[in-house]
mmCIF file of C-alpha atoms in Angstrom:
data_model
loop_
_atom_site.group_PDB
_atom_site.id
_atom_site.type_symbol
_atom_site.label_atom_id
_atom_site.label_comp_id
_atom_site.label_asym_id
_atom_site.label_seq_id
_atom_site.Cartn_x
_atom_site.Cartn_y
_atom_site.Cartn_z
ATOM 1 C CA MET A 1 20.288 -13.424 -16.378
ATOM 2 C CA SER A 2 19.385 -11.570 -13.187
ATOM 3 C CA ASP A 3 15.635 -12.220 -13.627
ATOM 4 C CA ILE A 4 15.963 -15.996 -13.503
ATOM 5 C CA HIS A 5 18.433 -18.470 -12.000
ATOM 6 C CA ILE A 6 18.874 -21.687 -13.985
ATOM 7 C CA ARG A 7 21.281 -24.419 -12.868
ATOM 8 C CA ILE A 8 21.667 -28.117 -12.085
ATOM 9 C CA GLU A 9 21.856 -29.145 -8.443
ATOM 10 C CA GLY A 10 22.228 -32.802 -7.591
ATOM 11 C CA GLN A 11 19.683 -34.689 -9.685
ATOM 12 C CA ALA A 12 17.499 -31.657 -10.324
ATOM 13 C CA GLY A 13 17.345 -29.069 -13.035
ATOM 14 C CA ARG A 14 16.440 -25.919 -11.126
ATOM 15 C CA ILE A 15 14.614 -22.854 -12.413
ATOM 16 C CA THR A 16 14.082 -20.027 -9.938
ATOM 17 C CA LEU A 17 12.315 -16.789 -10.828
ATOM 18 C CA THR A 18 14.313 -13.952 -9.258
ATOM 19 C CA ARG A 19 12.270 -10.761 -9.735
ATOM 20 C CA PRO A 20 10.522 -10.554 -6.348
ATOM 21 C CA LYS A 21 10.192 -6.742 -6.498
ATOM 22 C CA ALA A 22 8.245 -7.191 -9.767
ATOM 23 C CA LEU A 23 6.290 -10.105 -8.251
ATOM 24 C CA ASN A 24 8.357 -12.347 -10.531
ATOM 25 C CA ALA A 25 6.529 -11.174 -13.654
ATOM 26 C CA VAL A 26 7.630 -13.261 -16.631
ATOM 27 C CA THR A 27 9.472 -11.443 -19.432
ATOM 28 C CA TYR A 28 10.030 -12.637 -22.986
ATOM 29 C CA ASP A 29 13.671 -13.424 -22.222
ATOM 30 C CA MET A 30 12.633 -15.488 -19.212
ATOM 31 C CA CYS A 31 10.280 -17.540 -21.399
ATOM 32 C CA ILE A 32 13.085 -18.272 -23.843
ATOM 33 C CA ALA A 33 15.484 -19.157 -21.017
ATOM 34 C CA ILE A 34 13.002 -21.634 -19.525
ATOM 35 C CA GLU A 35 12.417 -23.329 -22.863
ATOM 36 C CA THR A 36 16.156 -23.520 -23.574
ATOM 37 C CA ALA A 37 16.797 -25.170 -20.212
ATOM 38 C CA LEU A 38 14.034 -27.722 -20.731
ATOM 39 C CA ASP A 39 15.458 -28.567 -24.145
ATOM 40 C CA GLN A 40 18.940 -29.059 -22.694
ATOM 41 C CA TRP A 41 17.734 -31.250 -19.834
ATOM 42 C CA ARG A 42 15.334 -33.426 -21.826
ATOM 43 C CA ASP A 43 18.015 -35.934 -22.819
ATOM 44 C CA ASP A 44 20.470 -35.253 -19.988
ATOM 45 C CA ASP A 45 20.575 -38.375 -17.831
ATOM 46 C CA ALA A 46 22.046 -36.341 -14.981
ATOM 47 C CA VAL A 47 18.726 -34.480 -14.634
ATOM 48 C CA THR A 48 16.022 -36.674 -13.124
ATOM 49 C CA LEU A 49 13.458 -33.958 -12.501
ATOM 50 C CA VAL A 50 12.916 -30.201 -12.754
ATOM 51 C CA ILE A 51 12.094 -27.890 -9.844
ATOM 52 C CA LEU A 52 10.332 -24.571 -10.450
ATOM 53 C CA ASP A 53 10.256 -22.018 -7.643
ATOM 54 C CA ALA A 54 10.577 -18.291 -7.068
ATOM 55 C CA GLU A 55 12.111 -15.782 -4.692
ATOM 56 C CA GLY A 56 9.987 -13.718 -2.313
ATOM 57 C CA ASP A 57 6.903 -14.328 -0.225
ATOM 58 C CA LYS A 58 4.304 -12.423 -2.223
ATOM 59 C CA ALA A 59 4.240 -14.293 -5.508
ATOM 60 C CA PHE A 60 5.467 -17.255 -7.478
ATOM 61 C CA SER A 61 4.630 -15.030 -10.438
ATOM 62 C CA ALA A 62 1.837 -12.491 -10.689
ATOM 63 C CA GLY A 63 1.744 -12.671 -14.486
ATOM 64 C CA GLY A 64 3.529 -11.767 -17.666
ATOM 65 C CA ASP A 65 5.508 -8.542 -17.933
ATOM 66 C CA ILE A 66 3.161 -6.396 -20.009
ATOM 67 C CA ALA A 67 5.137 -3.152 -20.053
ATOM 68 C CA ASP A 68 6.779 -3.849 -23.423
ATOM 69 C CA LEU A 69 3.561 -5.307 -24.806
ATOM 70 C CA TYR A 70 1.687 -2.112 -24.002
ATOM 71 C CA ALA A 71 4.395 0.221 -25.254
ATOM 72 C CA THR A 72 4.765 -1.510 -28.606
ATOM 73 C CA GLY A 73 1.041 -2.007 -29.093
ATOM 74 C CA LYS A 74 0.281 1.602 -28.241
ATOM 75 C CA ALA A 75 2.775 2.631 -30.927
ATOM 76 C CA GLY A 76 0.925 0.495 -33.462
ATOM 77 C CA ASP A 77 3.493 -2.303 -33.481
ATOM 78 C CA PHE A 78 1.537 -5.525 -32.981
ATOM 79 C CA ALA A 79 4.338 -7.855 -34.064
ATOM 80 C CA PHE A 80 6.177 -7.919 -30.731
ATOM 81 C CA GLY A 81 3.076 -9.000 -28.827
ATOM 82 C CA GLN A 82 2.280 -11.643 -31.409
ATOM 83 C CA LYS A 83 5.837 -12.982 -31.127
ATOM 84 C CA PHE A 84 5.783 -12.836 -27.319
ATOM 85 C CA TRP A 85 2.568 -14.812 -27.041
ATOM 86 C CA ARG A 86 3.576 -17.295 -29.753
ATOM 87 C CA ASP A 87 6.888 -18.189 -28.113
ATOM 88 C CA GLU A 88 5.415 -18.119 -24.614
ATOM 89 C CA TYR A 89 2.691 -20.574 -25.624
ATOM 90 C CA ARG A 90 5.266 -22.921 -27.127
ATOM 91 C CA MET A 91 7.092 -22.880 -23.796
ATOM 92 C CA ASN A 92 3.818 -23.597 -21.948
ATOM 93 C CA ALA A 93 3.216 -26.623 -24.166
ATOM 94 C CA LYS A 94 6.746 -27.858 -23.543
ATOM 95 C CA ILE A 95 6.169 -27.818 -19.768
ATOM 96 C CA HIS A 96 2.813 -29.578 -20.124
ATOM 97 C CA GLU A 97 4.252 -32.320 -22.350
ATOM 98 C CA TYR A 98 7.613 -32.754 -20.602
ATOM 99 C CA ALA A 99 8.649 -36.371 -20.127
ATOM 100 C CA LYS A 100 10.394 -35.813 -16.795
ATOM 101 C CA PRO A 101 8.655 -34.755 -13.567
ATOM 102 C CA ILE A 102 8.338 -31.000 -13.094
ATOM 103 C CA VAL A 103 7.690 -29.918 -9.508
ATOM 104 C CA SER A 104 6.480 -26.364 -8.924
ATOM 105 C CA PHE A 105 6.144 -24.548 -5.595
ATOM 106 C CA LEU A 106 3.460 -21.883 -5.910
ATOM 107 C CA GLN A 107 3.467 -19.416 -3.036
ATOM 108 C CA GLY A 108 1.431 -16.206 -3.023
ATOM 109 C CA PHE A 109 0.078 -14.959 -6.332
ATOM 110 C CA THR A 110 0.259 -17.227 -9.367
ATOM 111 C CA MET A 111 -1.587 -15.488 -12.166
ATOM 112 C CA GLY A 112 -1.708 -15.292 -15.954
ATOM 113 C CA GLY A 113 1.743 -15.843 -17.438
ATOM 114 C CA GLY A 114 2.972 -17.091 -14.069
ATOM 115 C CA MET A 115 0.280 -19.753 -14.136
ATOM 116 C CA GLY A 116 1.581 -20.808 -17.546
ATOM 117 C CA VAL A 117 4.975 -21.514 -15.989
ATOM 118 C CA GLY A 118 3.876 -23.009 -12.691
ATOM 119 C CA CYS A 119 0.672 -24.933 -13.365
ATOM 120 C CA HIS A 120 1.429 -27.266 -16.278
ATOM 121 C CA GLY A 121 3.984 -29.530 -14.633
ATOM 122 C CA SER A 122 3.407 -32.953 -13.124
ATOM 123 C CA HIS A 123 3.560 -31.982 -9.430
ATOM 124 C CA ARG A 124 2.026 -28.578 -8.631
ATOM 125 C CA ILE A 125 2.300 -27.708 -4.960
ATOM 126 C CA VAL A 126 0.309 -25.003 -3.175
ATOM 127 C CA GLY A 127 0.499 -23.742 0.384
ATOM 128 C CA GLU A 128 -1.170 -21.432 2.875
ATOM 129 C CA THR A 129 -0.575 -18.218 0.946
ATOM 130 C CA SER A 130 -1.328 -19.522 -2.553
ATOM 131 C CA GLN A 131 -3.714 -17.411 -4.630
ATOM 132 C CA ILE A 132 -4.200 -18.545 -8.223
ATOM 133 C CA ALA A 133 -6.196 -16.576 -10.770
ATOM 134 C CA MET A 134 -6.714 -15.964 -14.471
ATOM 135 C CA PRO A 135 -7.890 -12.319 -14.483
ATOM 136 C CA GLU A 136 -7.231 -11.582 -18.169
ATOM 137 C CA VAL A 137 -10.792 -10.560 -19.072
ATOM 138 C CA GLY A 138 -10.268 -7.503 -16.863
ATOM 139 C CA ILE A 139 -7.541 -6.205 -19.185
ATOM 140 C CA GLY A 140 -9.055 -7.151 -22.520
ATOM 141 C CA LEU A 141 -7.452 -10.558 -22.984
ATOM 142 C CA VAL A 142 -8.711 -14.095 -22.395
ATOM 143 C CA PRO A 143 -7.415 -16.811 -20.058
ATOM 144 C CA ASP A 144 -4.392 -17.993 -21.999
ATOM 145 C CA VAL A 145 -0.983 -19.701 -21.561
ATOM 146 C CA GLY A 146 -2.948 -22.959 -21.570
ATOM 147 C CA GLY A 147 -5.195 -21.857 -18.720
ATOM 148 C CA SER A 148 -8.258 -22.316 -20.881
ATOM 149 C CA LEU A 149 -7.570 -26.064 -21.003
ATOM 150 C CA ILE A 150 -7.500 -26.344 -17.210
ATOM 151 C CA LEU A 151 -10.573 -24.157 -16.778
ATOM 152 C CA ALA A 152 -12.586 -26.074 -19.365
ATOM 153 C CA GLY A 153 -11.839 -29.299 -17.517
ATOM 154 C CA ALA A 154 -12.986 -28.058 -14.114
ATOM 155 C CA PRO A 155 -15.977 -29.691 -12.398
ATOM 156 C CA GLY A 156 -19.328 -28.359 -13.552
ATOM 157 C CA HIS A 157 -19.054 -24.723 -14.582
ATOM 158 C CA LEU A 158 -16.475 -23.652 -11.998
ATOM 159 C CA GLY A 159 -14.009 -23.004 -14.821
ATOM 160 C CA THR A 160 -16.281 -20.624 -16.702
ATOM 161 C CA TYR A 161 -16.939 -18.771 -13.455
ATOM 162 C CA ALA A 162 -13.231 -18.429 -12.634
ATOM 163 C CA ALA A 163 -12.438 -17.479 -16.238
ATOM 164 C CA THR A 164 -15.047 -14.725 -16.611
ATOM 165 C CA THR A 165 -14.795 -13.246 -13.118
ATOM 166 C CA GLY A 166 -11.038 -13.597 -12.590
ATOM 167 C CA ALA A 167 -11.821 -14.897 -9.096
ATOM 168 C CA ARG A 168 -8.873 -15.817 -6.924
ATOM 169 C CA MET A 169 -8.563 -19.449 -5.931
ATOM 170 C CA ASN A 170 -7.029 -20.462 -2.639
ATOM 171 C CA ALA A 171 -5.171 -23.756 -2.309
ATOM 172 C CA GLY A 172 -8.345 -25.801 -1.887
ATOM 173 C CA ASP A 173 -10.008 -24.210 -4.915
ATOM 174 C CA ALA A 174 -6.868 -24.569 -7.037
ATOM 175 C CA ILE A 175 -6.753 -28.306 -6.410
ATOM 176 C CA THR A 176 -10.472 -28.795 -7.079
ATOM 177 C CA ILE A 177 -10.526 -26.665 -10.240
ATOM 178 C CA GLY A 178 -7.347 -28.259 -11.589
ATOM 179 C CA PHE A 179 -4.503 -25.761 -11.193
ATOM 180 C CA ALA A 180 -2.681 -27.670 -8.436
ATOM 181 C CA ASP A 181 -2.160 -31.235 -7.273
ATOM 182 C CA MET A 182 -1.421 -31.088 -3.582
ATOM 183 C CA PHE A 183 -1.317 -28.885 -0.494
ATOM 184 C CA ILE A 184 1.880 -28.962 1.549
ATOM 185 C CA PRO A 185 2.556 -26.458 4.357
ATOM 186 C CA GLN A 186 5.106 -23.927 3.169
ATOM 187 C CA ASP A 187 7.499 -24.435 6.071
ATOM 188 C CA LYS A 188 8.104 -27.926 4.646
ATOM 189 C CA TRP A 189 9.099 -26.679 1.188
ATOM 190 C CA PRO A 190 12.832 -26.011 1.767
ATOM 191 C CA GLY A 191 13.365 -29.486 3.176
ATOM 192 C CA LEU A 192 11.403 -31.089 0.348
ATOM 193 C CA ILE A 193 13.435 -29.245 -2.271
ATOM 194 C CA GLU A 194 16.657 -30.334 -0.593
ATOM 195 C CA THR A 195 15.512 -33.964 -0.619
ATOM 196 C CA LEU A 196 14.330 -33.769 -4.235
ATOM 197 C CA VAL A 197 17.730 -32.423 -5.247
ATOM 198 C CA LYS A 198 19.520 -35.252 -3.469
ATOM 199 C CA THR A 199 17.274 -38.149 -4.444
ATOM 200 C CA GLY A 200 15.396 -37.137 -7.598
ATOM 201 C CA ASN A 201 12.465 -39.038 -6.095
ATOM 202 C CA VAL A 202 9.053 -37.333 -6.406
ATOM 203 C CA GLU A 203 7.460 -40.076 -4.305
ATOM 204 C CA ILE A 204 8.494 -38.101 -1.218
ATOM 205 C CA LEU A 205 5.812 -35.532 -2.078
ATOM 206 C CA GLN A 206 2.767 -36.296 0.030
ATOM 207 C CA GLY A 207 -0.060 -33.794 0.206
ATOM 208 C CA LYS A 208 -1.940 -32.771 3.346
ATOM 209 C CA PRO A 209 -5.636 -31.851 3.627
ATOM 210 C CA ALA A 210 -6.095 -28.495 1.899
ATOM 211 C CA PRO A 211 -8.022 -25.581 3.412
ATOM 212 C CA ASP A 212 -11.633 -25.283 2.341
ATOM 213 C CA GLY A 213 -12.120 -23.497 -0.945
ATOM 214 C CA VAL A 214 -13.743 -20.084 -1.184
ATOM 215 C CA ILE A 215 -15.163 -20.645 -4.695
ATOM 216 C CA THR A 216 -16.133 -24.309 -4.657
ATOM 217 C CA PRO A 217 -18.708 -23.986 -1.832
ATOM 218 C CA GLN A 218 -20.725 -21.841 -4.268
ATOM 219 C CA LYS A 219 -20.767 -24.530 -6.946
ATOM 220 C CA VAL A 220 -24.532 -25.107 -6.947
ATOM 221 C CA GLU A 221 -25.273 -21.461 -7.691
ATOM 222 C CA ILE A 222 -22.328 -21.180 -10.075
ATOM 223 C CA ASP A 223 -23.596 -24.146 -12.086
ATOM 224 C CA GLN A 224 -27.082 -22.646 -12.117
ATOM 225 C CA HIS A 225 -25.878 -19.530 -13.966
ATOM 226 C CA PHE A 226 -22.581 -20.302 -15.693
ATOM 227 C CA GLY A 227 -23.873 -23.066 -17.923
ATOM 228 C CA ALA A 228 -25.265 -20.264 -20.092
ATOM 229 C CA ALA A 229 -24.398 -20.601 -23.766
ATOM 230 C CA THR A 230 -23.632 -16.924 -24.360
ATOM 231 C CA LEU A 231 -22.673 -13.802 -22.445
ATOM 232 C CA PRO A 232 -26.172 -12.240 -22.807
ATOM 233 C CA ASP A 233 -27.711 -15.458 -21.478
ATOM 234 C CA LEU A 234 -25.329 -15.428 -18.508
ATOM 235 C CA LEU A 235 -26.091 -11.800 -17.672
ATOM 236 C CA ALA A 236 -29.829 -12.435 -17.991
ATOM 237 C CA SER A 237 -29.583 -15.407 -15.656
ATOM 238 C CA LEU A 238 -27.764 -13.384 -13.009
ATOM 239 C CA ARG A 239 -30.177 -10.454 -13.349
ATOM 240 C CA ALA A 240 -33.114 -12.776 -12.822
ATOM 241 C CA SER A 241 -31.800 -13.763 -9.393
ATOM 242 C CA ASP A 242 -31.928 -11.578 -6.314
ATOM 243 C CA SER A 243 -29.334 -13.643 -4.439
ATOM 244 C CA GLU A 244 -26.307 -11.893 -2.998
ATOM 245 C CA PHE A 245 -24.038 -14.131 -5.075
ATOM 246 C CA ALA A 246 -25.805 -13.275 -8.335
ATOM 247 C CA GLN A 247 -25.805 -9.542 -7.762
ATOM 248 C CA LYS A 248 -22.175 -9.428 -6.659
ATOM 249 C CA THR A 249 -21.102 -11.583 -9.594
ATOM 250 C CA LEU A 250 -23.062 -9.421 -12.042
ATOM 251 C CA LYS A 251 -21.213 -6.313 -10.878
ATOM 252 C CA THR A 252 -17.899 -8.106 -11.340
ATOM 253 C CA LEU A 253 -18.716 -9.210 -14.872
ATOM 254 C CA LEU A 254 -19.892 -5.769 -15.945
ATOM 255 C CA ARG A 255 -16.445 -4.372 -15.148
ATOM 256 C CA ASN A 256 -14.717 -6.742 -17.566
ATOM 257 C CA SER A 257 -14.260 -6.592 -21.333
ATOM 258 C CA PRO A 258 -17.460 -7.894 -22.961
ATOM 259 C CA LEU A 259 -15.560 -9.165 -25.991
ATOM 260 C CA SER A 260 -13.086 -11.036 -23.804
ATOM 261 C CA MET A 261 -15.820 -12.639 -21.711
ATOM 262 C CA ALA A 262 -17.866 -13.679 -24.747
ATOM 263 C CA TYR A 263 -14.823 -15.280 -26.375
ATOM 264 C CA THR A 264 -13.921 -16.983 -23.098
ATOM 265 C CA ILE A 265 -17.372 -18.563 -22.817
ATOM 266 C CA GLU A 266 -17.002 -19.814 -26.389
ATOM 267 C CA MET A 267 -13.572 -21.263 -25.550
ATOM 268 C CA MET A 268 -14.920 -23.078 -22.500
ATOM 269 C CA GLN A 269 -17.529 -24.775 -24.655
ATOM 270 C CA ARG A 270 -15.160 -25.682 -27.483
ATOM 271 C CA LEU A 271 -12.540 -27.109 -25.117
ATOM 272 C CA LYS A 272 -14.858 -29.178 -22.900
ATOM 273 C CA GLY A 273 -13.501 -32.710 -22.897
ATOM 274 C CA ILE A 274 -10.298 -31.702 -24.740
ATOM 275 C CA THR A 275 -6.989 -32.816 -23.215
ATOM 276 C CA ASP A 276 -4.583 -31.518 -25.881
ATOM 277 C CA ILE A 277 -2.943 -28.306 -24.655
ATOM 278 C CA ARG A 278 -1.947 -27.426 -28.207
ATOM 279 C CA ALA A 279 -5.593 -27.168 -29.254
ATOM 280 C CA ALA A 280 -6.244 -24.806 -26.338
ATOM 281 C CA LEU A 281 -3.194 -22.656 -27.034
ATOM 282 C CA GLN A 282 -4.099 -22.370 -30.704
ATOM 283 C CA LEU A 283 -7.595 -21.169 -29.811
ATOM 284 C CA GLU A 284 -6.165 -18.681 -27.303
ATOM 285 C CA TYR A 285 -3.704 -17.416 -29.895
ATOM 286 C CA ARG A 286 -6.472 -16.555 -32.331
ATOM 287 C CA PHE A 287 -7.587 -13.985 -29.777
ATOM 288 C CA THR A 288 -4.268 -12.714 -28.468
ATOM 289 C CA PHE A 289 -2.864 -12.373 -32.004
ATOM 290 C CA ARG A 290 -5.662 -9.863 -32.674
ATOM 291 C CA ALA A 291 -6.070 -8.459 -29.158
ATOM 292 C CA MET A 292 -4.186 -5.206 -29.697
ATOM 293 C CA GLU A 293 -5.679 -4.299 -33.074
ATOM 294 C CA HIS A 294 -9.229 -5.611 -32.755
ATOM 295 C CA GLY A 295 -9.693 -6.180 -29.021
ATOM 296 C CA ASP A 296 -9.611 -4.256 -25.761
ATOM 297 C CA PHE A 297 -6.066 -5.039 -24.624
ATOM 298 C CA ILE A 298 -4.521 -1.580 -25.050
ATOM 299 C CA GLU A 299 -7.442 0.137 -23.323
ATOM 300 C CA GLY A 300 -7.561 -2.499 -20.595
ATOM 301 C CA ILE A 301 -3.911 -1.976 -19.715
ATOM 302 C CA ARG A 302 -4.304 1.793 -19.827
ATOM 303 C CA ALA A 303 -7.157 1.706 -17.333
ATOM 304 C CA ALA A 304 -5.658 -0.897 -14.995
ATOM 305 C CA ILE A 305 -1.912 -0.268 -15.122
ATOM 306 C CA ILE A 306 -1.002 3.018 -16.825
ATOM 307 C CA ASP A 307 -3.591 5.588 -15.724
ATOM 308 C CA LYS A 308 -5.047 3.355 -13.005
ATOM 309 C CA ASP A 309 -8.432 5.053 -13.341
ATOM 310 C CA ARG A 310 -10.221 1.679 -13.480
ATOM 311 C CA ARG A 311 -12.594 3.163 -16.050
ATOM 312 C CA PRO A 312 -11.928 1.299 -19.294
ATOM 313 C CA ASN A 313 -13.808 2.377 -22.386
ATOM 314 C CA TRP A 314 -14.488 -1.030 -23.900
ATOM 315 C CA ARG A 315 -15.213 -1.331 -27.632
ATOM 316 C CA HIS A 316 -18.568 -3.008 -27.001
ATOM 317 C CA ASP A 317 -21.417 -2.957 -24.526
ATOM 318 C CA ALA A 318 -22.056 -6.190 -22.665
ATOM 319 C CA ASP A 319 -25.720 -6.159 -23.713
ATOM 320 C CA ASP A 320 -25.081 -5.207 -27.327
ATOM 321 C CA LEU A 321 -22.068 -7.232 -28.441
ATOM 322 C CA PRO A 322 -22.364 -8.136 -32.127
ATOM 323 C CA GLN A 323 -21.688 -11.740 -33.046
ATOM 324 C CA THR A 324 -19.476 -10.472 -35.852
ATOM 325 C CA ALA A 325 -17.011 -9.135 -33.279
ATOM 326 C CA ILE A 326 -16.679 -12.576 -31.715
ATOM 327 C CA ASP A 327 -16.469 -14.232 -35.140
ATOM 328 C CA THR A 328 -13.626 -11.887 -36.108
ATOM 329 C CA MET A 329 -11.574 -13.015 -33.125
ATOM 330 C CA LEU A 330 -12.461 -16.688 -33.633
ATOM 331 C CA ALA A 331 -11.509 -16.850 -37.300
ATOM 332 C CA PRO A 332 -8.587 -19.157 -38.153
ATOM 333 C CA LEU A 333 -5.260 -17.350 -38.549
ATOM 334 C CA GLY A 334 -4.130 -19.118 -41.706
ATOM 335 C CA ASP A 335 -0.381 -18.713 -42.163
ATOM 336 C CA ASN A 336 -0.189 -16.941 -38.782
ATOM 337 C CA ALA A 337 -1.679 -19.890 -36.871
ATOM 338 C CA LEU A 338 0.273 -21.082 -33.835
ATOM 339 C CA THR A 339 2.558 -24.019 -34.587
ATOM 340 C CA PHE A 340 4.827 -26.014 -32.325
#
């Protein structure tokens, strides 16, 4: 497959994303190929560890490839999206639970579906250019691919802030919030990969001091507002403050899908203290399964990607979001529930 290069080199199973012109966006076929490789290597004694990397300087992976999702959903076919997310989430869980070390090198943008590939392994390495984000609420989805689990486990309310604003994390933020393990200068990466291939020894990975975060220095004010129990409470808290942070953050939130943000806040609360990625993925899937038919996904993609007018017509107003809308998305899926 031209979009992904999978092979064994030395002691390493190697998976390289090879769509740099598309910022290594993850397609359905790429998800299946990754899972197949992990299955094959699980009991292969010749493979000591797995290395995940990507071609190009701009991105490890800027997200999932949503072109087919939009086209099918717009035509009223919701089944493809439901299948895509279901199988993608199973692959995310497989990475998270893998018995062998998985080392990922996350240059540039790592967002959404790319985060689901790169940020669930055992050794997640960031460098000078790393920018990690979960911006799904801006297109009518919620932080998914297991990202909700990481966000819910972040210190204080940093996770809820990152989840509802889609804020980009630099290397320092990514380590603090839980999306990465260590900072290593990127000029060292080729040599490290070569040594990992030869030795299969992850002990050679030694992190350096990471650059200061851009989000974490605002933790006191973030915690002051983002502990709110509901979206209306959060907006009210921000409106009651005349600080530059509060007013800037309020403007950001009001651009995003109200339904997506409200569901995200609910997820953060339900997943606090949870360590089982399957529980997080199942809760995410309740939303994404319904996102095209009952959510803002189609309109969010239209405004951001298709027409690029940045003027989405969301189904609900942020100040008048009925609880029934949230309850509809939260309801168990019955026979359609995500299984592994």
